[in-house]
Every structure is written in structure tokens, then in C-alpha cells.
Amino acid sequence: MQTEEFECAFEPREEKLAVYNHYGSHSGQEELVESPDVPENTIRFQVTYNAAAVKPFLDYAENESAGIYYSYIGDSSDDFKIFMECKDQILADLKDRKISTYRTQTIKEIKILVNPSSVDSIRFVR
């Protein structure tokens, strides 16, 4: 897993900036953290992800919304590759007479940091 930071500055206005991230299996695992280390009117995304599977990027619509998207690297539909990556878990499950769902992990965690004085300027959307 690799962690990367993305930042975007915004101008406070009457309509709050929508801060979102609702794509993929990590949906709902985002965490909003107040941090005085982040400059005022700035949002910092700390994204921990599988660098062999995806490349995250910041999507920012000026003063309207900000969030993290990601694109897949290589062929994410290679069933045999996924099978080989999960073979130990598959064998353990078969031994226990059960079948599970097997997916390549993409995003492990997203922390969204904002200066305490800027919290009232954003709207956190899950």
C-alpha cells in the first residue's frame, strides 16, 4: 500500500464546497479530520491505495466540489491473475467448506483533512 496526498484550495462562499468520495468498495470509510496543519480554505486528501492496481487523482470543480477518483492500472479484469493473488484464501475457504468474494483491493483509506476554521465552509458528502 502507498499513501499520497492531494490538496485543493477554495474560496469560502455562501454555498458550501461539497467534499465527496463515494466510488468503489471504500465508500463510507472516509474520515474527516480537523487539522491546524492544513492551511485555511484548503482541503487535504490522504489516500492509501494499492499502487499496483489503481492511480488516484483529485477531481475539483472550482469552488463547487472536490473528491478523489481513481483509474485502474493495467487489466483489472484478468480473472486468472486475481485467482492467483487470492489462491491461499480460496484454498483456506474451500477447506472450511465456504466460498467468499475475492477482489483486488484498490483504496484502503481516505482521510480528508481541513483546518478547523474552514470546517463551516464545506459540506461532507458520503
PDB file of C-alpha atoms in Angstrom:
ATOM      1  CA  MET A   1       0.000   0.000   0.000  1.00  0.00           C
ATOM      2  CA  GLN A   2       1.087   3.524  -0.749  1.00  0.00           C
ATOM      3  CA  THR A   3      -0.117   6.837   0.700  1.00  0.00           C
ATOM      4  CA  GLU A   4      -0.323  10.001  -1.363  1.00  0.00           C
ATOM      5  CA  GLU A   5      -1.629  13.483  -0.532  1.00  0.00           C
ATOM      6  CA  PHE A   6      -3.748  15.739  -2.732  1.00  0.00           C
ATOM      7  CA  GLU A   7      -4.628  19.340  -1.864  1.00  0.00           C
ATOM      8  CA  CYS A   8      -7.015  21.900  -3.247  1.00  0.00           C
ATOM      9  CA  ALA A   9      -7.579  25.479  -2.153  1.00  0.00           C
ATOM     10  CA  PHE A  10     -11.016  27.051  -2.313  1.00  0.00           C
ATOM     11  CA  GLU A  11     -12.688  30.404  -1.733  1.00  0.00           C
ATOM     12  CA  PRO A  12     -15.302  30.382   1.045  1.00  0.00           C
ATOM     13  CA  ARG A  13     -18.740  31.369  -0.187  1.00  0.00           C
ATOM     14  CA  GLU A  14     -22.377  31.135   0.826  1.00  0.00           C
ATOM     15  CA  GLU A  15     -22.833  27.742  -0.854  1.00  0.00           C
ATOM     16  CA  LYS A  16     -20.562  25.267   0.916  1.00  0.00           C
ATOM     17  CA  LEU A  17     -17.952  23.285  -1.005  1.00  0.00           C
ATOM     18  CA  ALA A  18     -19.150  19.682  -1.421  1.00  0.00           C
ATOM     19  CA  VAL A  19     -16.373  17.324  -0.349  1.00  0.00           C
ATOM     20  CA  TYR A  20     -17.117  13.814  -1.511  1.00  0.00           C
ATOM     21  CA  ASN A  21     -15.769  10.386  -2.179  1.00  0.00           C
ATOM     22  CA  HIS A  22     -18.308   7.718  -2.898  1.00  0.00           C
ATOM     23  CA  TYR A  23     -16.796   5.421  -5.513  1.00  0.00           C
ATOM     24  CA  GLY A  24     -15.683   1.851  -5.011  1.00  0.00           C
ATOM     25  CA  SER A  25     -15.574  -0.503  -2.082  1.00  0.00           C
ATOM     26  CA  HIS A  26     -14.061   2.130   0.228  1.00  0.00           C
ATOM     27  CA  SER A  27     -17.254   4.188   0.163  1.00  0.00           C
ATOM     28  CA  GLY A  28     -18.280   5.249   3.645  1.00  0.00           C
ATOM     29  CA  GLN A  29     -14.798   4.668   5.057  1.00  0.00           C
ATOM     30  CA  GLU A  30     -13.722   8.261   4.546  1.00  0.00           C
ATOM     31  CA  GLU A  31     -12.748  10.160   7.633  1.00  0.00           C
ATOM     32  CA  LEU A  32     -12.990  13.939   8.098  1.00  0.00           C
ATOM     33  CA  VAL A  33     -10.247  15.233  10.384  1.00  0.00           C
ATOM     34  CA  GLU A  34      -9.770  18.776  11.635  1.00  0.00           C
ATOM     35  CA  SER A  35      -6.082  19.678  11.472  1.00  0.00           C
ATOM     36  CA  PRO A  36      -4.423  23.030  12.186  1.00  0.00           C
ATOM     37  CA  ASP A  37      -1.526  21.863   9.951  1.00  0.00           C
ATOM     38  CA  VAL A  38      -3.711  22.324   6.861  1.00  0.00           C
ATOM     39  CA  PRO A  39      -3.815  25.912   5.561  1.00  0.00           C
ATOM     40  CA  GLU A  40      -7.136  27.744   5.872  1.00  0.00           C
ATOM     41  CA  ASN A  41      -9.525  27.253   2.938  1.00  0.00           C
ATOM     42  CA  THR A  42      -7.658  24.153   1.816  1.00  0.00           C
ATOM     43  CA  ILE A  43      -8.666  20.509   1.784  1.00  0.00           C
ATOM     44  CA  ARG A  44      -6.034  17.783   2.009  1.00  0.00           C
ATOM     45  CA  PHE A  45      -6.857  14.219   0.988  1.00  0.00           C
ATOM     46  CA  GLN A  46      -4.568  11.452   2.301  1.00  0.00           C
ATOM     47  CA  VAL A  47      -5.218   8.390   0.165  1.00  0.00           C
ATOM     48  CA  THR A  48      -3.804   4.950   0.993  1.00  0.00           C
ATOM     49  CA  TYR A  49      -4.123   2.701  -2.035  1.00  0.00           C
ATOM     50  CA  ASN A  50      -2.816  -0.346  -3.885  1.00  0.00           C
ATOM     51  CA  ALA A  51      -0.317   1.240  -6.303  1.00  0.00           C
ATOM     52  CA  ALA A  52      -0.205  -1.945  -8.386  1.00  0.00           C
ATOM     53  CA  ALA A  53      -3.942  -1.722  -9.081  1.00  0.00           C
ATOM     54  CA  VAL A  54      -5.032   1.932  -9.192  1.00  0.00           C
ATOM     55  CA  LYS A  55      -3.875   5.531  -9.567  1.00  0.00           C
ATOM     56  CA  PRO A  56      -5.956   8.044  -7.546  1.00  0.00           C
ATOM     57  CA  PHE A  57      -6.414  11.645  -8.636  1.00  0.00           C
ATOM     58  CA  LEU A  58      -8.137  14.771  -7.381  1.00  0.00           C
ATOM     59  CA  ASP A  59     -11.341  15.889  -9.078  1.00  0.00           C
ATOM     60  CA  TYR A  60     -12.017  19.548  -8.303  1.00  0.00           C
ATOM     61  CA  ALA A  61     -14.791  21.688  -9.753  1.00  0.00           C
ATOM     62  CA  GLU A  62     -13.755  25.193  -8.768  1.00  0.00           C
ATOM     63  CA  ASN A  63     -15.478  26.258  -5.540  1.00  0.00           C
ATOM     64  CA  GLU A  64     -18.243  23.668  -6.042  1.00  0.00           C
ATOM     65  CA  SER A  65     -16.922  20.198  -5.223  1.00  0.00           C
ATOM     66  CA  ALA A  66     -13.786  18.182  -4.547  1.00  0.00           C
ATOM     67  CA  GLY A  67     -13.183  14.467  -4.261  1.00  0.00           C
ATOM     68  CA  ILE A  68     -10.966  11.539  -5.112  1.00  0.00           C
ATOM     69  CA  TYR A  69     -11.426   9.328  -8.133  1.00  0.00           C
ATOM     70  CA  TYR A  70      -9.126   6.606  -9.358  1.00  0.00           C
ATOM     71  CA  SER A  71      -8.261   4.838 -12.572  1.00  0.00           C
ATOM     72  CA  TYR A  72      -7.242   1.212 -12.873  1.00  0.00           C
ATOM     73  CA  ILE A  73      -3.730   0.302 -13.933  1.00  0.00           C
ATOM     74  CA  GLY A  74      -3.360  -2.487 -16.449  1.00  0.00           C
ATOM     75  CA  ASP A  75      -6.004  -5.142 -16.971  1.00  0.00           C
ATOM     76  CA  SER A  76      -8.195  -5.226 -13.875  1.00  0.00           C
ATOM     77  CA  SER A  77     -10.441  -7.852 -15.458  1.00  0.00           C
ATOM     78  CA  ASP A  78      -7.774 -10.573 -15.534  1.00  0.00           C
ATOM     79  CA  ASP A  79      -9.627 -13.276 -13.603  1.00  0.00           C
ATOM     80  CA  PHE A  80      -6.668 -15.669 -13.547  1.00  0.00           C
ATOM     81  CA  LYS A  81      -4.387 -13.010 -12.050  1.00  0.00           C
ATOM     82  CA  ILE A  82      -6.967 -12.280  -9.333  1.00  0.00           C
ATOM     83  CA  PHE A  83      -7.342 -16.030  -8.742  1.00  0.00           C
ATOM     84  CA  MET A  84      -3.582 -16.444  -8.276  1.00  0.00           C
ATOM     85  CA  GLU A  85      -3.402 -13.457  -5.909  1.00  0.00           C
ATOM     86  CA  CYS A  86      -6.206 -14.974  -3.815  1.00  0.00           C
ATOM     87  CA  LYS A  87      -5.294 -18.667  -4.114  1.00  0.00           C
ATOM     88  CA  ASP A  88      -4.266 -19.106  -0.472  1.00  0.00           C
ATOM     89  CA  GLN A  89      -7.529 -17.585   0.757  1.00  0.00           C
ATOM     90  CA  ILE A  90      -9.535 -19.625  -1.769  1.00  0.00           C
ATOM     91  CA  LEU A  91      -7.898 -22.865  -0.615  1.00  0.00           C
ATOM     92  CA  ALA A  92      -8.464 -21.998   3.052  1.00  0.00           C
ATOM     93  CA  ASP A  93     -12.120 -21.210   2.318  1.00  0.00           C
ATOM     94  CA  LEU A  94     -12.599 -24.473   0.420  1.00  0.00           C
ATOM     95  CA  LYS A  95     -11.072 -26.369   3.327  1.00  0.00           C
ATOM     96  CA  ASP A  96     -13.629 -24.654   5.601  1.00  0.00           C
ATOM     97  CA  ARG A  97     -16.383 -25.535   3.088  1.00  0.00           C
ATOM     98  CA  LYS A  98     -17.230 -21.944   2.240  1.00  0.00           C
ATOM     99  CA  ILE A  99     -16.946 -19.609  -0.718  1.00  0.00           C
ATOM    100  CA  SER A 100     -16.263 -15.898  -0.431  1.00  0.00           C
ATOM    101  CA  THR A 101     -15.919 -12.924  -2.728  1.00  0.00           C
ATOM    102  CA  TYR A 102     -12.403 -12.189  -3.945  1.00  0.00           C
ATOM    103  CA  ARG A 103     -11.404  -8.753  -5.176  1.00  0.00           C
ATOM    104  CA  THR A 104      -8.177  -6.894  -5.635  1.00  0.00           C
ATOM    105  CA  GLN A 105      -8.028  -4.150  -3.020  1.00  0.00           C
ATOM    106  CA  THR A 106      -7.933  -0.680  -4.557  1.00  0.00           C
ATOM    107  CA  ILE A 107      -8.371   2.070  -1.945  1.00  0.00           C
ATOM    108  CA  LYS A 108      -7.658   1.179   1.671  1.00  0.00           C
ATOM    109  CA  GLU A 109      -8.336   4.524   3.364  1.00  0.00           C
ATOM    110  CA  ILE A 110      -9.106   8.140   2.598  1.00  0.00           C
ATOM    111  CA  LYS A 111      -8.541  10.806   5.250  1.00  0.00           C
ATOM    112  CA  ILE A 112      -9.915  14.234   4.495  1.00  0.00           C
ATOM    113  CA  LEU A 113      -8.155  16.948   6.481  1.00  0.00           C
ATOM    114  CA  VAL A 114      -9.333  20.530   6.848  1.00  0.00           C
ATOM    115  CA  ASN A 115      -8.319  23.456   9.017  1.00  0.00           C
ATOM    116  CA  PRO A 116     -10.728  23.872  11.970  1.00  0.00           C
ATOM    117  CA  SER A 117     -11.525  27.435  10.860  1.00  0.00           C
ATOM    118  CA  SER A 118     -12.628  26.147   7.420  1.00  0.00           C
ATOM    119  CA  VAL A 119     -14.940  23.339   8.571  1.00  0.00           C
ATOM    120  CA  ASP A 120     -18.036  25.536   8.293  1.00  0.00           C
ATOM    121  CA  SER A 121     -17.206  26.228   4.619  1.00  0.00           C
ATOM    122  CA  ILE A 122     -17.520  22.607   3.488  1.00  0.00           C
ATOM    123  CA  ARG A 123     -20.267  20.020   3.224  1.00  0.00           C
ATOM    124  CA  PHE A 124     -19.102  16.415   3.664  1.00  0.00           C
ATOM    125  CA  VAL A 125     -20.981  14.130   1.260  1.00  0.00           C
ATOM    126  CA  ARG A 126     -20.764  10.336   1.613  1.00  0.00           C
TER     127      ARG A 126
END
